[in-house]
Amino acid sequence: MLTCYGVELASRLFLGTAQYPSPAILADTVRASGTEVVTVSLRRETAGGASGGRFWELIRELGVRVLPNTAGCHSVKEAVTTARMAREVFATDWIKLEVIGNHDTLQPDVFGLVESARILSEEGFSVFPYTTDDLVVAERLLEAGCKVLMPWCAPIGSAAGPLNVRALRSLRAHFPDTPLIVDAGLGRPSHAAAVMELGFDAVLLNTAVAKAGDPAGMAHAFAGAVEAGLEAYRAGIVEPRETAVPSTPVIGQAVFS
Ligand SMILES: CC(=O)[C@@H](O)[C@H](O)COP(=O)(O)O
């Protein structure tokens, strides 16, 4: 079980709700993924334009927990205000905090992120900060009150997969007891398996599933990959070597007559 802010989760796959062709496909996808947490933007359109009451009703029917997000916010003021509104609308203290600093890369403004995280943590929010893979920023976020970190592995929507495995490894090594959820940039199930094999606790993704030819099928594939990666990490992965090592030890010599 993964525990985030005191809530136990069996599924290690968090899903975004944007860009699906229709609300029905979103619903099928959420079910196929087995996810227990979906992230919802207060500011952006959700599946197929479903909005307001209709969208809320759909989420309720699916029985999943909502992680509201501040997607589209570019300043501390915007992010904090959006988080406060999300708390009212979705009746939860959970917030996926995004403060975007660059239009091209959608890279987080880590200074604004830390400041917003501090304000919101002091107000009792359970903050899930969307951050880079920078170690020092991660430390500052923990000092600001975050109990979970969400480092990217590549820019949002890029589907590029883990770009800096060393940095991800380093984060895992430095924060062994903090739930680390890779958020953004995963493009295919093997990417999800790869970060879970590094010991990450969960993944959050949207584009790779919502934009797939068959979103429900892709979500199911991601769910399997996340489980496989987790199981492999727990089982103890053999590290790569520079030289060959015979996998079959030879005792004595074969005798041919
Ligand atoms: C939906 C959401 O929160 C995104 O901002 C998130 O970061 C997912 O990124 P991908 O679309 O790259 O999976």
PDB file of C-alpha atoms and ligand atoms in Angstrom:
ATOM      1  CA  MET A   1       0.000   0.000   0.000  1.00  0.00           C
ATOM      2  CA  LEU A   2       1.118   3.534  -0.733  1.00  0.00           C
ATOM      3  CA  THR A   3       0.260   6.050   1.971  1.00  0.00           C
ATOM      4  CA  CYS A   4      -0.151   9.699   0.992  1.00  0.00           C
ATOM      5  CA  TYR A   5      -1.137  12.133   3.744  1.00  0.00           C
ATOM      6  CA  GLY A   6      -2.578   9.294   5.792  1.00  0.00           C
ATOM      7  CA  VAL A   7      -4.614   7.804   2.923  1.00  0.00           C
ATOM      8  CA  GLU A   8      -3.769   4.260   1.865  1.00  0.00           C
ATOM      9  CA  LEU A   9      -3.841   3.552  -1.846  1.00  0.00           C
ATOM     10  CA  ALA A  10      -3.611   0.133  -3.459  1.00  0.00           C
ATOM     11  CA  SER A  11      -3.116   1.486  -6.987  1.00  0.00           C
ATOM     12  CA  ARG A  12       0.188   3.202  -7.830  1.00  0.00           C
ATOM     13  CA  LEU A  13      -1.244   4.811 -10.960  1.00  0.00           C
ATOM     14  CA  PHE A  14      -2.711   8.324 -10.792  1.00  0.00           C
ATOM     15  CA  LEU A  15      -4.558   9.566 -13.874  1.00  0.00           C
ATOM     16  CA  GLY A  16      -5.232  12.962 -15.406  1.00  0.00           C
ATOM     17  CA  THR A  17      -8.721  13.675 -16.749  1.00  0.00           C
ATOM     18  CA  ALA A  18      -7.968  16.068 -19.626  1.00  0.00           C
ATOM     19  CA  GLN A  19      -8.018  15.509 -23.381  1.00  0.00           C
ATOM     20  CA  TYR A  20     -10.145  12.354 -23.504  1.00  0.00           C
ATOM     21  CA  PRO A  21     -12.378  12.070 -26.575  1.00  0.00           C
ATOM     22  CA  SER A  22     -15.519  11.816 -24.429  1.00  0.00           C
ATOM     23  CA  PRO A  23     -16.691  11.457 -20.821  1.00  0.00           C
ATOM     24  CA  ALA A  24     -17.667   7.838 -21.570  1.00  0.00           C
ATOM     25  CA  ILE A  25     -14.133   7.027 -22.714  1.00  0.00           C
ATOM     26  CA  LEU A  26     -12.715   8.748 -19.643  1.00  0.00           C
ATOM     27  CA  ALA A  27     -14.966   6.594 -17.457  1.00  0.00           C
ATOM     28  CA  ASP A  28     -13.934   3.379 -19.242  1.00  0.00           C
ATOM     29  CA  THR A  29     -10.292   4.404 -18.928  1.00  0.00           C
ATOM     30  CA  VAL A  30     -10.485   5.112 -15.217  1.00  0.00           C
ATOM     31  CA  ARG A  31     -12.115   1.718 -14.651  1.00  0.00           C
ATOM     32  CA  ALA A  32      -9.586  -0.115 -16.839  1.00  0.00           C
ATOM     33  CA  SER A  33      -6.667   1.536 -15.028  1.00  0.00           C
ATOM     34  CA  GLY A  34      -7.809   0.544 -11.541  1.00  0.00           C
ATOM     35  CA  THR A  35      -6.709   3.991 -10.401  1.00  0.00           C
ATOM     36  CA  GLU A  36      -7.957   5.360  -7.119  1.00  0.00           C
ATOM     37  CA  VAL A  37      -6.895   8.964  -7.716  1.00  0.00           C
ATOM     38  CA  VAL A  38      -7.671  11.257 -10.625  1.00  0.00           C
ATOM     39  CA  THR A  39      -6.374  14.767 -10.971  1.00  0.00           C
ATOM     40  CA  VAL A  40      -8.780  17.458 -12.081  1.00  0.00           C
ATOM     41  CA  SER A  41      -8.051  20.996 -13.156  1.00  0.00           C
ATOM     42  CA  LEU A  42     -10.251  23.789 -11.939  1.00  0.00           C
ATOM     43  CA  ARG A  43      -9.159  25.960 -14.831  1.00  0.00           C
ATOM     44  CA  ARG A  44      -9.003  23.620 -17.790  1.00  0.00           C
ATOM     45  CA  GLU A  45     -11.553  21.724 -19.755  1.00  0.00           C
ATOM     46  CA  THR A  46     -11.907  18.090 -18.770  1.00  0.00           C
ATOM     47  CA  ALA A  47     -12.899  15.053 -20.821  1.00  0.00           C
ATOM     48  CA  GLY A  48     -14.721  15.910 -24.019  1.00  0.00           C
ATOM     49  CA  GLY A  49     -15.845  19.231 -22.606  1.00  0.00           C
ATOM     50  CA  ALA A  50     -17.783  17.683 -19.739  1.00  0.00           C
ATOM     51  CA  SER A  51     -17.985  20.416 -17.174  1.00  0.00           C
ATOM     52  CA  GLY A  52     -19.470  21.414 -13.860  1.00  0.00           C
ATOM     53  CA  GLY A  53     -22.107  19.145 -12.400  1.00  0.00           C
ATOM     54  CA  ARG A  54     -21.898  16.552 -15.176  1.00  0.00           C
ATOM     55  CA  PHE A  55     -18.210  15.998 -14.662  1.00  0.00           C
ATOM     56  CA  TRP A  56     -18.539  15.902 -10.896  1.00  0.00           C
ATOM     57  CA  GLU A  57     -21.334  13.345 -11.186  1.00  0.00           C
ATOM     58  CA  LEU A  58     -19.138  11.168 -13.391  1.00  0.00           C
ATOM     59  CA  ILE A  59     -16.272  11.252 -10.889  1.00  0.00           C
ATOM     60  CA  ARG A  60     -18.646  10.401  -8.052  1.00  0.00           C
ATOM     61  CA  GLU A  61     -19.976   7.421  -9.987  1.00  0.00           C
ATOM     62  CA  LEU A  62     -16.437   6.172 -10.537  1.00  0.00           C
ATOM     63  CA  GLY A  63     -15.783   6.268  -6.798  1.00  0.00           C
ATOM     64  CA  VAL A  64     -12.263   7.651  -7.122  1.00  0.00           C
ATOM     65  CA  ARG A  65     -10.539  10.274  -5.007  1.00  0.00           C
ATOM     66  CA  VAL A  66     -10.057  13.693  -6.608  1.00  0.00           C
ATOM     67  CA  LEU A  67      -6.683  15.412  -6.568  1.00  0.00           C
ATOM     68  CA  PRO A  68      -7.463  18.931  -7.804  1.00  0.00           C
ATOM     69  CA  ASN A  69      -4.607  20.655  -9.600  1.00  0.00           C
ATOM     70  CA  THR A  70      -3.517  24.197 -10.318  1.00  0.00           C
ATOM     71  CA  ALA A  71      -2.618  23.542 -13.970  1.00  0.00           C
ATOM     72  CA  GLY A  72      -2.289  26.750 -15.944  1.00  0.00           C
ATOM     73  CA  CYS A  73      -1.152  28.858 -12.973  1.00  0.00           C
ATOM     74  CA  HIS A  74       1.964  30.969 -13.507  1.00  0.00           C
ATOM     75  CA  SER A  75       2.276  32.843 -10.231  1.00  0.00           C
ATOM     76  CA  VAL A  76       2.089  32.227  -6.503  1.00  0.00           C
ATOM     77  CA  LYS A  77      -1.050  34.336  -6.286  1.00  0.00           C
ATOM     78  CA  GLU A  78      -2.826  32.420  -9.053  1.00  0.00           C
ATOM     79  CA  ALA A  79      -1.808  29.028  -7.678  1.00  0.00           C
ATOM     80  CA  VAL A  80      -2.782  29.807  -4.090  1.00  0.00           C
ATOM     81  CA  THR A  81      -6.111  31.337  -5.116  1.00  0.00           C
ATOM     82  CA  THR A  82      -6.876  28.378  -7.386  1.00  0.00           C
ATOM     83  CA  ALA A  83      -6.003  25.922  -4.617  1.00  0.00           C
ATOM     84  CA  ARG A  84      -8.321  27.693  -2.192  1.00  0.00           C
ATOM     85  CA  MET A  85     -11.143  27.590  -4.729  1.00  0.00           C
ATOM     86  CA  ALA A  86     -10.461  23.916  -5.457  1.00  0.00           C
ATOM     87  CA  ARG A  87     -10.749  23.122  -1.753  1.00  0.00           C
ATOM     88  CA  GLU A  88     -14.247  24.618  -1.758  1.00  0.00           C
ATOM     89  CA  VAL A  89     -15.365  23.050  -5.029  1.00  0.00           C
ATOM     90  CA  PHE A  90     -13.990  19.542  -4.504  1.00  0.00           C
ATOM     91  CA  ALA A  91     -14.229  19.420  -0.712  1.00  0.00           C
ATOM     92  CA  THR A  92     -10.690  18.146  -0.246  1.00  0.00           C
ATOM     93  CA  ASP A  93      -7.445  19.461   1.242  1.00  0.00           C
ATOM     94  CA  TRP A  94      -5.434  17.618  -1.400  1.00  0.00           C
ATOM     95  CA  ILE A  95      -3.889  19.818  -4.056  1.00  0.00           C
ATOM     96  CA  LYS A  96      -1.506  19.017  -6.910  1.00  0.00           C
ATOM     97  CA  LEU A  97       0.434  22.219  -6.975  1.00  0.00           C
ATOM     98  CA  GLU A  98       1.654  23.445 -10.353  1.00  0.00           C
ATOM     99  CA  VAL A  99       3.295  26.831 -10.821  1.00  0.00           C
ATOM    100  CA  ILE A 100       4.520  26.997 -14.393  1.00  0.00           C
ATOM    101  CA  GLY A 101       7.662  29.025 -15.068  1.00  0.00           C
ATOM    102  CA  ASN A 102       8.297  28.544 -18.762  1.00  0.00           C
ATOM    103  CA  HIS A 103       5.833  28.485 -21.642  1.00  0.00           C
ATOM    104  CA  ASP A 104       7.849  26.228 -23.941  1.00  0.00           C
ATOM    105  CA  THR A 105       8.840  23.511 -21.510  1.00  0.00           C
ATOM    106  CA  LEU A 106       6.039  23.974 -18.953  1.00  0.00           C
ATOM    107  CA  GLN A 107       8.873  23.711 -16.465  1.00  0.00           C
ATOM    108  CA  PRO A 108       7.829  24.491 -12.901  1.00  0.00           C
ATOM    109  CA  ASP A 109       8.822  27.840 -11.414  1.00  0.00           C
ATOM    110  CA  VAL A 110      10.485  26.177  -8.460  1.00  0.00           C
ATOM    111  CA  PHE A 111      10.811  29.424  -6.473  1.00  0.00           C
ATOM    112  CA  GLY A 112       7.102  30.158  -6.800  1.00  0.00           C
ATOM    113  CA  LEU A 113       6.375  26.497  -6.123  1.00  0.00           C
ATOM    114  CA  VAL A 114       8.214  26.477  -2.793  1.00  0.00           C
ATOM    115  CA  GLU A 115       6.580  29.740  -1.735  1.00  0.00           C
ATOM    116  CA  SER A 116       3.093  28.510  -2.687  1.00  0.00           C
ATOM    117  CA  ALA A 117       3.730  25.161  -0.998  1.00  0.00           C
ATOM    118  CA  ARG A 118       4.656  26.922   2.238  1.00  0.00           C
ATOM    119  CA  ILE A 119       1.527  29.110   2.195  1.00  0.00           C
ATOM    120  CA  LEU A 120      -0.785  26.219   1.399  1.00  0.00           C
ATOM    121  CA  SER A 121       0.815  23.813   3.891  1.00  0.00           C
ATOM    122  CA  GLU A 122       0.368  26.427   6.626  1.00  0.00           C
ATOM    123  CA  GLU A 123      -3.301  26.621   5.635  1.00  0.00           C
ATOM    124  CA  GLY A 124      -3.685  22.882   6.146  1.00  0.00           C
ATOM    125  CA  PHE A 125      -3.505  21.719   2.543  1.00  0.00           C
ATOM    126  CA  SER A 126      -1.957  18.358   1.674  1.00  0.00           C
ATOM    127  CA  VAL A 127       0.341  19.539  -1.075  1.00  0.00           C
ATOM    128  CA  PHE A 128       1.511  17.343  -3.969  1.00  0.00           C
ATOM    129  CA  PRO A 129       4.055  19.592  -5.688  1.00  0.00           C
ATOM    130  CA  TYR A 130       4.806  19.115  -9.371  1.00  0.00           C
ATOM    131  CA  THR A 131       8.538  19.793  -9.399  1.00  0.00           C
ATOM    132  CA  THR A 132      11.736  19.167 -11.331  1.00  0.00           C
ATOM    133  CA  ASP A 133      14.172  16.415 -10.370  1.00  0.00           C
ATOM    134  CA  ASP A 134      16.369  18.931  -8.486  1.00  0.00           C
ATOM    135  CA  LEU A 135      17.530  17.660  -5.117  1.00  0.00           C
ATOM    136  CA  VAL A 136      17.789  21.026  -3.380  1.00  0.00           C
ATOM    137  CA  VAL A 137      14.336  22.094  -4.523  1.00  0.00           C
ATOM    138  CA  ALA A 138      13.020  18.797  -3.176  1.00  0.00           C
ATOM    139  CA  GLU A 139      14.580  19.583   0.205  1.00  0.00           C
ATOM    140  CA  ARG A 140      13.015  23.051   0.229  1.00  0.00           C
ATOM    141  CA  LEU A 141       9.614  21.597  -0.591  1.00  0.00           C
ATOM    142  CA  LEU A 142       9.860  19.170   2.316  1.00  0.00           C
ATOM    143  CA  GLU A 143      10.909  22.044   4.598  1.00  0.00           C
ATOM    144  CA  ALA A 144       7.891  23.978   3.313  1.00  0.00           C
ATOM    145  CA  GLY A 145       5.611  21.227   4.613  1.00  0.00           C
ATOM    146  CA  CYS A 146       5.155  18.843   1.670  1.00  0.00           C
ATOM    147  CA  LYS A 147       4.990  15.167   2.638  1.00  0.00           C
ATOM    148  CA  VAL A 148       4.877  13.908  -0.953  1.00  0.00           C
ATOM    149  CA  LEU A 149       6.934  14.982  -3.987  1.00  0.00           C
ATOM    150  CA  MET A 150       6.012  14.765  -7.650  1.00  0.00           C
ATOM    151  CA  PRO A 151       9.144  15.143  -9.763  1.00  0.00           C
ATOM    152  CA  TRP A 152       8.813  15.257 -13.539  1.00  0.00           C
ATOM    153  CA  CYS A 153      10.713  12.803 -15.707  1.00  0.00           C
ATOM    154  CA  ALA A 154      10.250  14.916 -18.847  1.00  0.00           C
ATOM    155  CA  PRO A 155       8.176  17.955 -19.853  1.00  0.00           C
ATOM    156  CA  ILE A 156       4.388  17.660 -19.619  1.00  0.00           C
ATOM    157  CA  GLY A 157       2.870  16.145 -22.734  1.00  0.00           C
ATOM    158  CA  SER A 158       6.262  15.281 -24.264  1.00  0.00           C
ATOM    159  CA  ALA A 159       5.870  11.506 -23.856  1.00  0.00           C
ATOM    160  CA  ALA A 160       9.672  11.448 -23.797  1.00  0.00           C
ATOM    161  CA  GLY A 161      10.113   9.146 -20.802  1.00  0.00           C
ATOM    162  CA  PRO A 162      12.818   9.442 -18.119  1.00  0.00           C
ATOM    163  CA  LEU A 163      15.401  11.975 -19.384  1.00  0.00           C
ATOM    164  CA  ASN A 164      17.638  12.106 -16.332  1.00  0.00           C
ATOM    165  CA  VAL A 165      17.783   8.746 -14.644  1.00  0.00           C
ATOM    166  CA  ARG A 166      20.747   9.769 -12.470  1.00  0.00           C
ATOM    167  CA  ALA A 167      18.770  12.652 -10.987  1.00  0.00           C
ATOM    168  CA  LEU A 168      15.780  10.399 -10.344  1.00  0.00           C
ATOM    169  CA  ARG A 169      17.996   7.798  -8.668  1.00  0.00           C
ATOM    170  CA  SER A 170      19.530  10.512  -6.542  1.00  0.00           C
ATOM    171  CA  LEU A 171      16.113  11.756  -5.402  1.00  0.00           C
ATOM    172  CA  ARG A 172      15.109   8.235  -4.428  1.00  0.00           C
ATOM    173  CA  ALA A 173      18.354   7.688  -2.538  1.00  0.00           C
ATOM    174  CA  HIS A 174      18.096  10.980  -0.621  1.00  0.00           C
ATOM    175  CA  PHE A 175      14.460  10.661   0.366  1.00  0.00           C
ATOM    176  CA  PRO A 176      13.887   6.977   1.114  1.00  0.00           C
ATOM    177  CA  ASP A 177      10.847   7.626   3.304  1.00  0.00           C
ATOM    178  CA  THR A 178       9.040  10.257   1.234  1.00  0.00           C
ATOM    179  CA  PRO A 179       6.420   9.094  -1.260  1.00  0.00           C
ATOM    180  CA  LEU A 180       7.842  10.036  -4.670  1.00  0.00           C
ATOM    181  CA  ILE A 181       5.387  10.079  -7.563  1.00  0.00           C
ATOM    182  CA  VAL A 182       6.769  10.632 -11.058  1.00  0.00           C
ATOM    183  CA  ASP A 183       4.502  13.162 -12.723  1.00  0.00           C
ATOM    184  CA  ALA A 184       4.599  14.178 -16.368  1.00  0.00           C
ATOM    185  CA  GLY A 185       6.451  13.080 -19.466  1.00  0.00           C
ATOM    186  CA  LEU A 186       5.751   9.356 -19.398  1.00  0.00           C
ATOM    187  CA  GLY A 187       4.957   8.192 -22.912  1.00  0.00           C
ATOM    188  CA  ARG A 188       4.645   4.436 -22.793  1.00  0.00           C
ATOM    189  CA  PRO A 189       4.216   1.628 -20.285  1.00  0.00           C
ATOM    190  CA  SER A 190       7.911   0.736 -20.375  1.00  0.00           C
ATOM    191  CA  HIS A 191       8.686   4.269 -19.104  1.00  0.00           C
ATOM    192  CA  ALA A 192       6.397   3.694 -16.141  1.00  0.00           C
ATOM    193  CA  ALA A 193       7.989   0.310 -15.453  1.00  0.00           C
ATOM    194  CA  ALA A 194      11.442   1.924 -15.653  1.00  0.00           C
ATOM    195  CA  VAL A 195      10.732   4.556 -12.991  1.00  0.00           C
ATOM    196  CA  MET A 196       9.015   2.031 -10.738  1.00  0.00           C
ATOM    197  CA  GLU A 197      12.112  -0.181 -11.101  1.00  0.00           C
ATOM    198  CA  LEU A 198      14.108   2.761  -9.705  1.00  0.00           C
ATOM    199  CA  GLY A 199      12.006   2.541  -6.563  1.00  0.00           C
ATOM    200  CA  PHE A 200       9.511   5.324  -7.175  1.00  0.00           C
ATOM    201  CA  ASP A 201       6.231   4.923  -5.363  1.00  0.00           C
ATOM    202  CA  ALA A 202       3.762   5.753  -8.107  1.00  0.00           C
ATOM    203  CA  VAL A 203       3.281   7.565 -11.406  1.00  0.00           C
ATOM    204  CA  LEU A 204       0.840  10.201 -12.606  1.00  0.00           C
ATOM    205  CA  LEU A 205       0.104  10.499 -16.291  1.00  0.00           C
ATOM    206  CA  ASN A 206      -2.410  11.938 -18.678  1.00  0.00           C
ATOM    207  CA  THR A 207      -1.342  12.492 -22.294  1.00  0.00           C
ATOM    208  CA  ALA A 208      -0.023   8.997 -23.033  1.00  0.00           C
ATOM    209  CA  VAL A 209      -3.368   7.493 -22.095  1.00  0.00           C
ATOM    210  CA  ALA A 210      -5.845  10.193 -23.165  1.00  0.00           C
ATOM    211  CA  LYS A 211      -4.247  10.539 -26.615  1.00  0.00           C
ATOM    212  CA  ALA A 212      -3.800   6.806 -27.255  1.00  0.00           C
ATOM    213  CA  GLY A 213      -5.874   5.135 -29.968  1.00  0.00           C
ATOM    214  CA  ASP A 214      -7.561   3.103 -27.242  1.00  0.00           C
ATOM    215  CA  PRO A 215      -7.253   5.017 -23.947  1.00  0.00           C
ATOM    216  CA  ALA A 216      -8.781   2.245 -21.830  1.00  0.00           C
ATOM    217  CA  GLY A 217      -6.456  -0.359 -23.366  1.00  0.00           C
ATOM    218  CA  MET A 218      -3.454   1.892 -22.790  1.00  0.00           C
ATOM    219  CA  ALA A 219      -4.465   2.597 -19.194  1.00  0.00           C
ATOM    220  CA  HIS A 220      -4.667  -1.140 -18.561  1.00  0.00           C
ATOM    221  CA  ALA A 221      -1.216  -1.589 -20.086  1.00  0.00           C
ATOM    222  CA  PHE A 222       0.192   1.177 -17.854  1.00  0.00           C
ATOM    223  CA  ALA A 223      -1.389  -0.408 -14.791  1.00  0.00           C
ATOM    224  CA  GLY A 224       0.341  -3.702 -15.584  1.00  0.00           C
ATOM    225  CA  ALA A 225       3.665  -1.950 -16.177  1.00  0.00           C
ATOM    226  CA  VAL A 226       3.478  -0.088 -12.875  1.00  0.00           C
ATOM    227  CA  GLU A 227       2.843  -3.331 -11.010  1.00  0.00           C
ATOM    228  CA  ALA A 228       5.628  -5.137 -12.902  1.00  0.00           C
ATOM    229  CA  GLY A 229       8.114  -2.354 -12.140  1.00  0.00           C
ATOM    230  CA  LEU A 230       7.186  -2.330  -8.460  1.00  0.00           C
ATOM    231  CA  GLU A 231       7.453  -6.110  -8.179  1.00  0.00           C
ATOM    232  CA  ALA A 232      10.831  -6.089  -9.934  1.00  0.00           C
ATOM    233  CA  TYR A 233      12.169  -3.363  -7.627  1.00  0.00           C
ATOM    234  CA  ARG A 234      11.051  -5.306  -4.570  1.00  0.00           C
ATOM    235  CA  ALA A 235      12.506  -8.536  -5.940  1.00  0.00           C
ATOM    236  CA  GLY A 236      15.979  -6.966  -6.257  1.00  0.00           C
ATOM    237  CA  ILE A 237      17.212  -6.076  -9.722  1.00  0.00           C
ATOM    238  CA  VAL A 238      20.635  -7.250 -10.908  1.00  0.00           C
ATOM    239  CA  GLU A 239      22.689  -4.174 -11.798  1.00  0.00           C
ATOM    240  CA  PRO A 240      24.235  -4.007 -15.282  1.00  0.00           C
ATOM    241  CA  ARG A 241      27.890  -5.059 -15.582  1.00  0.00           C
ATOM    242  CA  GLU A 242      30.640  -4.001 -17.972  1.00  0.00           C
ATOM    243  CA  THR A 243      31.888  -7.539 -18.540  1.00  0.00           C
ATOM    244  CA  ALA A 244      30.323 -10.894 -19.309  1.00  0.00           C
ATOM    245  CA  VAL A 245      29.631 -13.260 -16.443  1.00  0.00           C
ATOM    246  CA  PRO A 246      28.718 -16.858 -17.389  1.00  0.00           C
ATOM    247  CA  SER A 247      25.165 -17.509 -16.304  1.00  0.00           C
ATOM    248  CA  THR A 248      25.817 -21.245 -16.244  1.00  0.00           C
ATOM    249  CA  PRO A 249      28.780 -22.186 -14.037  1.00  0.00           C
ATOM    250  CA  VAL A 250      30.859 -24.997 -15.542  1.00  0.00           C
ATOM    251  CA  ILE A 251      32.165 -27.741 -13.266  1.00  0.00           C
ATOM    252  CA  GLY A 252      34.956 -29.875 -14.712  1.00  0.00           C
ATOM    253  CA  GLN A 253      35.027 -30.737 -18.412  1.00  0.00           C
ATOM    254  CA  ALA A 254      32.549 -32.571 -20.567  1.00  0.00           C
ATOM    255  CA  VAL A 255      33.806 -35.966 -21.770  1.00  0.00           C
ATOM    256  CA  PHE A 256      33.014 -36.864 -25.386  1.00  0.00           C
ATOM    257  CA  SER A 257      33.967 -40.353 -26.552  1.00  0.00           C
TER     258      SER A 257
HETATM  259  C1  LIG B   1      -2.936  16.232 -15.917  1.00  0.00           C
HETATM  260  C2  LIG B   1      -1.763  16.764 -15.266  1.00  0.00           C
HETATM  261  O1  LIG B   1      -1.737  17.009 -14.117  1.00  0.00           O
HETATM  262  C3  LIG B   1      -0.554  16.994 -16.082  1.00  0.00           C
HETATM  263  O2  LIG B   1      -0.129  18.287 -15.820  1.00  0.00           O
HETATM  264  C4  LIG B   1       0.435  15.969 -15.678  1.00  0.00           C
HETATM  265  O3  LIG B   1       1.602  16.552 -15.301  1.00  0.00           O
HETATM  266  C5  LIG B   1       0.562  14.854 -16.637  1.00  0.00           C
HETATM  267  O4  LIG B   1       1.548  15.020 -17.619  1.00  0.00           O
HETATM  268  P1  LIG B   1       1.525  14.122 -18.941  1.00  0.00           P
HETATM  269  O5  LIG B   1       0.366  14.607 -19.734  1.00  0.00           O
HETATM  270  O6  LIG B   1       2.842  14.369 -19.607  1.00  0.00           O
HETATM  271  O7  LIG B   1       1.353  12.694 -18.541  1.00  0.00           O
END
